Coordinates of C-alpha atoms in Angstrom, one line a residue:
M4 CA -11.7 64.3 22.4
S5 CA -11.2 67.2 20.1
A6 CA -8.2 67.3 17.7
N7 CA -6.3 69.6 15.4
K8 CA -4.5 67.3 12.9
N9 CA -4.4 69.0 9.6
T10 CA -2.1 72.0 9.9
P11 CA 0.4 72.1 7.0
E12 CA 4.0 71.6 7.8
K13 CA 6.1 74.8 8.0
T14 CA 9.6 74.9 6.7
R15 CA 11.1 77.8 8.7
L16 CA 12.1 78.1 12.3
H17 CA 9.9 79.8 14.9
P18 CA 9.9 83.6 14.6
R19 CA 11.6 83.9 18.1
N20 CA 14.3 81.4 17.2
K21 CA 17.7 83.1 17.5
N22 CA 19.1 81.0 14.6
R23 CA 16.6 81.6 11.8
E24 CA 19.3 83.2 9.6
P25 CA 22.5 81.5 8.4
Y26 CA 25.2 81.2 11.0
D27 CA 27.6 84.1 11.5
L28 CA 30.7 81.9 11.4
K29 CA 33.1 84.7 12.2
A30 CA 31.2 85.5 15.4
L31 CA 30.9 81.8 16.4
I32 CA 34.6 81.2 15.7
A33 CA 35.5 84.2 17.9
T34 CA 33.5 82.5 20.7
E35 CA 34.9 79.0 20.0
P36 CA 38.2 79.3 18.1
D37 CA 38.7 75.6 17.5
L38 CA 35.6 75.7 15.3
A39 CA 37.8 77.3 12.6
L40 CA 39.5 73.9 12.1
H41 CA 36.2 72.4 11.0
I42 CA 35.0 75.0 8.4
K43 CA 35.2 73.9 4.8
P44 CA 33.2 74.4 1.5
N45 CA 30.0 72.4 1.5
K46 CA 28.6 70.7 -1.6
H47 CA 27.5 74.1 -2.9
G48 CA 31.0 75.6 -2.5
I49 CA 30.0 77.8 0.4
D50 CA 32.0 77.8 3.7
S51 CA 30.2 75.7 6.2
V52 CA 30.7 73.6 9.3
D53 CA 31.6 70.0 8.6
F54 CA 28.4 68.6 9.9
A55 CA 29.5 65.0 9.2
N56 CA 32.2 65.4 11.9
P57 CA 30.9 64.9 15.5
R58 CA 33.6 67.2 16.9
A59 CA 32.6 70.0 14.6
V60 CA 29.0 69.6 15.5
K61 CA 29.7 69.8 19.2
L62 CA 31.9 72.9 18.9
L63 CA 29.3 74.6 16.8
N64 CA 26.6 74.0 19.4
K65 CA 28.9 75.1 22.2
A66 CA 29.5 78.3 20.3
I67 CA 25.8 78.9 19.7
L68 CA 25.0 78.4 23.4
N69 CA 27.7 80.9 24.4
Q70 CA 27.0 83.5 21.7
Y71 CA 23.2 83.5 21.7
Y72 CA 22.2 82.2 25.2
G73 CA 25.1 83.3 27.5
I74 CA 26.0 79.7 28.5
K75 CA 29.7 79.8 29.1
S76 CA 30.1 76.2 30.3
W77 CA 28.6 73.2 28.5
H78 CA 30.4 69.8 28.8
F79 CA 29.3 66.2 28.4
P80 CA 30.9 62.9 27.3
D81 CA 31.6 62.7 23.5
E82 CA 29.6 59.4 23.3
N83 CA 26.4 61.2 24.4
L84 CA 23.9 62.9 22.0
C85 CA 24.9 66.4 20.9
P86 CA 21.6 68.2 20.3
P87 CA 21.2 70.7 17.4
I88 CA 20.4 73.9 19.3
P89 CA 18.0 75.6 16.8
G90 CA 15.6 72.6 16.6
R91 CA 15.6 72.1 20.4
A92 CA 14.9 75.8 20.9
D93 CA 11.9 75.6 18.5
Y94 CA 10.2 72.9 20.6
L95 CA 10.4 75.3 23.6
H96 CA 9.1 78.3 21.6
Q97 CA 6.2 76.2 20.3
M98 CA 5.3 75.1 23.8
A99 CA 5.5 78.7 25.0
D100 CA 3.0 79.6 22.4
L101 CA 0.7 76.7 23.5
L102 CA 0.8 78.0 27.1
T103 CA -0.1 81.5 25.8
Q104 CA -3.0 80.1 23.8
S105 CA -4.2 78.1 26.8
N106 CA -4.2 81.3 28.8
F107 CA -6.3 83.3 26.3
G108 CA -3.4 85.1 24.6
T109 CA -1.5 86.1 27.8
P110 CA 1.8 84.3 28.6
P111 CA 1.5 82.7 32.0
N112 CA 3.7 84.0 34.8
A113 CA 7.0 82.4 34.0
A114 CA 8.0 82.2 37.7
N115 CA 5.2 79.7 38.2
I116 CA 5.9 77.5 35.2
T117 CA 7.4 74.0 35.8
V118 CA 8.4 71.8 32.9
L119 CA 9.3 68.1 33.0
D120 CA 11.9 67.0 30.4
V121 CA 11.6 63.3 29.9
G122 CA 15.1 62.0 28.9
V123 CA 17.0 65.1 29.8
G124 CA 20.3 63.6 28.5
A125 CA 23.8 64.4 29.5
S126 CA 23.7 67.8 27.6
C127 CA 20.6 69.0 29.7
I128 CA 19.8 71.1 26.6
Y129 CA 16.0 71.7 27.1
P130 CA 16.3 72.9 30.7
I131 CA 19.3 75.1 29.7
L132 CA 17.4 76.7 26.8
G133 CA 14.1 77.0 28.6
I134 CA 15.7 78.7 31.6
A135 CA 17.8 81.0 29.4
E136 CA 14.8 82.0 27.1
Y137 CA 11.8 82.0 29.5
G138 CA 13.0 81.7 33.1
W139 CA 10.9 78.6 33.7
S140 CA 11.8 75.9 36.2
F141 CA 12.6 72.4 35.1
I142 CA 12.6 68.8 36.2
G143 CA 14.8 66.6 34.1
S144 CA 14.6 62.8 34.2
D145 CA 16.9 60.2 32.8
I146 CA 17.5 56.4 33.2
D147 CA 21.3 56.8 32.9
P148 CA 23.1 57.8 36.1
K149 CA 26.0 59.2 34.1
S150 CA 23.7 61.4 32.1
V151 CA 22.0 62.6 35.3
E152 CA 25.4 63.5 36.8
S153 CA 26.4 65.3 33.6
A154 CA 23.2 67.3 33.5
Q155 CA 23.5 68.3 37.1
D156 CA 27.1 69.5 36.4
N157 CA 25.9 71.6 33.5
I158 CA 23.3 73.3 35.7
A159 CA 25.7 73.9 38.5
A160 CA 28.4 75.3 36.2
N161 CA 26.2 78.3 35.1
D162 CA 25.0 80.9 37.5
Q163 CA 21.8 81.7 35.6
L164 CA 20.7 78.0 35.7
K165 CA 21.3 77.3 39.4
D166 CA 18.2 76.7 41.5
K167 CA 16.1 76.5 38.4
A168 CA 16.4 72.8 37.5
E169 CA 16.2 69.5 39.4
I170 CA 17.6 66.4 37.7
R171 CA 16.0 63.1 38.8
L172 CA 17.1 59.5 38.1
Q173 CA 14.4 57.3 36.7
N174 CA 15.2 54.0 38.4
D175 CA 12.9 51.8 36.3
A176 CA 13.6 51.9 32.6
K177 CA 10.1 50.6 31.9
N178 CA 8.6 53.7 33.4
I179 CA 8.3 57.2 32.0
F180 CA 6.4 59.3 34.6
K181 CA 6.1 56.9 37.4
G182 CA 8.9 57.4 39.9
V183 CA 9.5 60.9 38.6
I184 CA 6.3 62.9 39.1
N185 CA 5.4 63.1 42.8
Q186 CA 1.8 62.5 43.8
N187 CA 0.9 66.2 44.6
E188 CA 3.3 67.8 42.1
H189 CA 2.0 70.1 39.3
I190 CA 3.7 70.2 35.9
D191 CA 2.6 72.8 33.4
F192 CA 3.9 70.7 30.5
T193 CA 6.0 67.7 29.8
M194 CA 8.3 67.4 26.8
C195 CA 10.3 64.6 25.3
N196 CA 12.5 63.8 22.3
P197 CA 11.9 60.1 22.3
P198 CA 14.3 57.4 21.0
F199 CA 13.1 56.7 17.5
H200 CA 15.1 53.6 16.4
A201 CA 14.1 50.1 17.3
L202 CA 17.5 48.6 16.5
A203 CA 21.1 49.7 16.3
E204 CA 21.1 48.9 12.6
D205 CA 18.4 51.4 12.1
A206 CA 20.5 54.1 13.8
E207 CA 23.4 53.3 11.6
K208 CA 21.3 53.5 8.4
G209 CA 19.9 56.8 9.6
T210 CA 23.4 58.3 10.1
Q211 CA 24.5 57.1 6.7
R212 CA 21.5 58.7 5.1
K213 CA 22.2 62.0 7.0
I214 CA 25.9 62.1 5.9
R215 CA 24.9 61.3 2.3
N216 CA 22.5 64.3 2.4
L217 CA 25.1 66.6 4.0
T218 CA 28.1 65.6 1.9
G219 CA 26.8 63.8 -1.1
K220 CA 29.2 60.9 -0.2
T221 CA 28.4 57.3 0.8
T222 CA 30.4 55.9 3.7
V223 CA 30.8 52.3 4.7
K224 CA 31.5 52.9 8.4
T225 CA 29.9 55.9 10.1
E226 CA 30.3 57.8 13.2
L227 CA 27.1 59.4 14.6
N228 CA 27.5 63.1 13.7
F229 CA 25.4 64.1 16.7
S230 CA 26.7 61.1 18.7
G231 CA 24.3 59.3 21.1
V232 CA 24.4 56.3 23.3
N233 CA 22.0 53.4 22.9
T234 CA 19.5 54.6 25.5
E235 CA 19.2 58.0 23.7
L236 CA 18.6 56.6 20.2
I237 CA 17.2 53.1 20.6
Y238 CA 14.1 51.7 22.3
P239 CA 12.5 48.2 21.8
G240 CA 9.8 48.8 19.3
G241 CA 11.1 52.2 18.4
E242 CA 9.3 55.6 18.6
I243 CA 5.8 54.3 18.5
A244 CA 6.4 51.8 21.4
F245 CA 7.9 54.5 23.5
I246 CA 5.0 56.9 22.9
R247 CA 2.4 54.2 23.5
N248 CA 3.9 53.7 26.9
M249 CA 4.0 57.5 27.5
I250 CA 0.3 57.9 26.6
S251 CA -0.6 54.9 28.8
E252 CA 1.2 56.3 31.8
S253 CA 0.0 59.8 31.3
K254 CA -3.5 58.7 32.3
D255 CA -2.3 58.1 35.8
F256 CA -1.0 61.7 36.0
G257 CA -3.7 63.4 34.1
K258 CA -4.5 65.8 36.9
N259 CA -0.9 66.6 37.7
C260 CA -0.1 68.0 34.3
F261 CA -1.8 70.6 32.1
W262 CA -0.1 69.5 28.8
F263 CA 1.7 66.3 28.0
S264 CA 3.8 66.6 24.8
T265 CA 6.3 64.7 22.7
L266 CA 8.1 65.1 19.4
I267 CA 7.0 62.8 16.6
S268 CA 9.8 62.1 14.1
K269 CA 8.0 59.6 11.9
E270 CA 4.9 60.9 10.2
S271 CA 3.8 57.3 9.5
N272 CA 3.3 56.9 13.3
L273 CA 0.7 59.7 13.5
K274 CA -2.4 57.6 12.7
K275 CA -1.5 55.0 15.4
I276 CA -0.8 57.8 17.9
Y277 CA -4.1 59.5 17.3
K278 CA -5.9 56.1 17.8
L279 CA -4.0 55.6 21.1
L280 CA -4.9 59.1 22.3
G281 CA -8.6 58.5 21.4
E282 CA -8.6 55.2 23.4
A283 CA -7.1 57.1 26.4
E284 CA -10.0 59.5 26.5
I285 CA -8.0 62.6 26.2
F286 CA -9.9 65.9 26.5
H287 CA -8.0 67.7 23.8
V288 CA -5.1 67.0 21.4
K289 CA -3.0 69.6 19.6
T290 CA -0.7 68.9 16.6
I291 CA 2.1 71.5 16.2
P292 CA 4.2 71.3 13.0
M293 CA 7.9 72.0 13.1
G294 CA 10.5 72.3 10.4
T295 CA 14.3 72.8 10.3
G296 CA 15.9 72.9 6.8
N297 CA 14.7 69.9 4.8
K298 CA 13.5 68.0 7.9
S299 CA 10.0 68.2 9.2
S300 CA 8.6 66.9 12.4
R301 CA 5.8 67.7 14.8
I302 CA 4.8 68.0 18.4
I303 CA 1.8 66.1 19.7
A304 CA 0.4 67.7 22.9
W305 CA -2.6 66.4 24.9
T306 CA -4.5 67.2 28.1
F307 CA -6.9 65.4 30.3
L308 CA -8.1 68.6 32.0
D309 CA -11.6 69.6 31.1
K310 CA -12.6 73.3 30.7
N311 CA -13.4 73.8 34.4
E312 CA -10.1 72.1 35.5
Q313 CA -8.2 74.3 33.0
K314 CA -9.8 77.4 34.4
S315 CA -8.9 76.4 37.9
W316 CA -5.3 75.7 36.8
R317 CA -4.9 79.1 35.2
E318 CA -6.3 80.9 38.3
N319 CA -4.2 79.0 40.8
R320 CA -0.9 78.8 38.9
W321 CA -0.6 81.2 35.9
R322 CA -1.8 84.5 37.3
E323 CA 0.7 87.0 38.7
K324 CA 0.8 86.8 42.4

């Protein structure tokens, strides 16, 4: 196994990210007028969105999708996770770069790229952004039937997304790839934003910490500012347990996928994850740093394909037909 582990964390969004600069609040309010009700001076005295308010966060992200990505309809239950668009887009841009690197500097033919989003969520955000930005096809999986239905509705409600994404219900909550990837199916990369809390109390503390950073205030009772139901935020054993299962299952689908990938929120988990990948006899591991504001994270990507298998994959799937 070869690995690239020591790249320094970056602090800015990807160069292709549409939201690298401060938000144009006037333009966003013109797109989503109700957002104006949630603009107030931040702790530095500058007009900003009230990020501690879940309604404000949802309206902001609806406006971003409309203004920058042409997505006119985006609806999901308020109790589900509302994803921050710039960070989600960065994951996709980084994986697009990895595909290009894997194809000797040439982006693979987008029409032939299929992505699996593990835990697609009610918002269906990764397929929406990936289709809008790159024209890829997506499979989205989720263990929650209501989230599957919501994701399907979001795809159906936007003409540019139709026929580009299939949402599949994962019937067994213990499985990640089993029951989702078909035996003869080929996936160019998988992606996942895994649940990173082990207990509900951990999620509560995390939200309190986030609100404290945003507002400078301490609250006794908090409302998740990006919302999120238990299955989206909590997994027995937390992030490391989820990724351990993902790595274990990926071995069974090593020839079905070029790259497996996942976000890693907790840097303290990296040493264990590298050890697990080494034990799984991965051919190559890639660590990709990401940063949004004062938060840093990273993508871990791995492949079981050796050089000859990668060459065959490029020739059969990535070349223009």
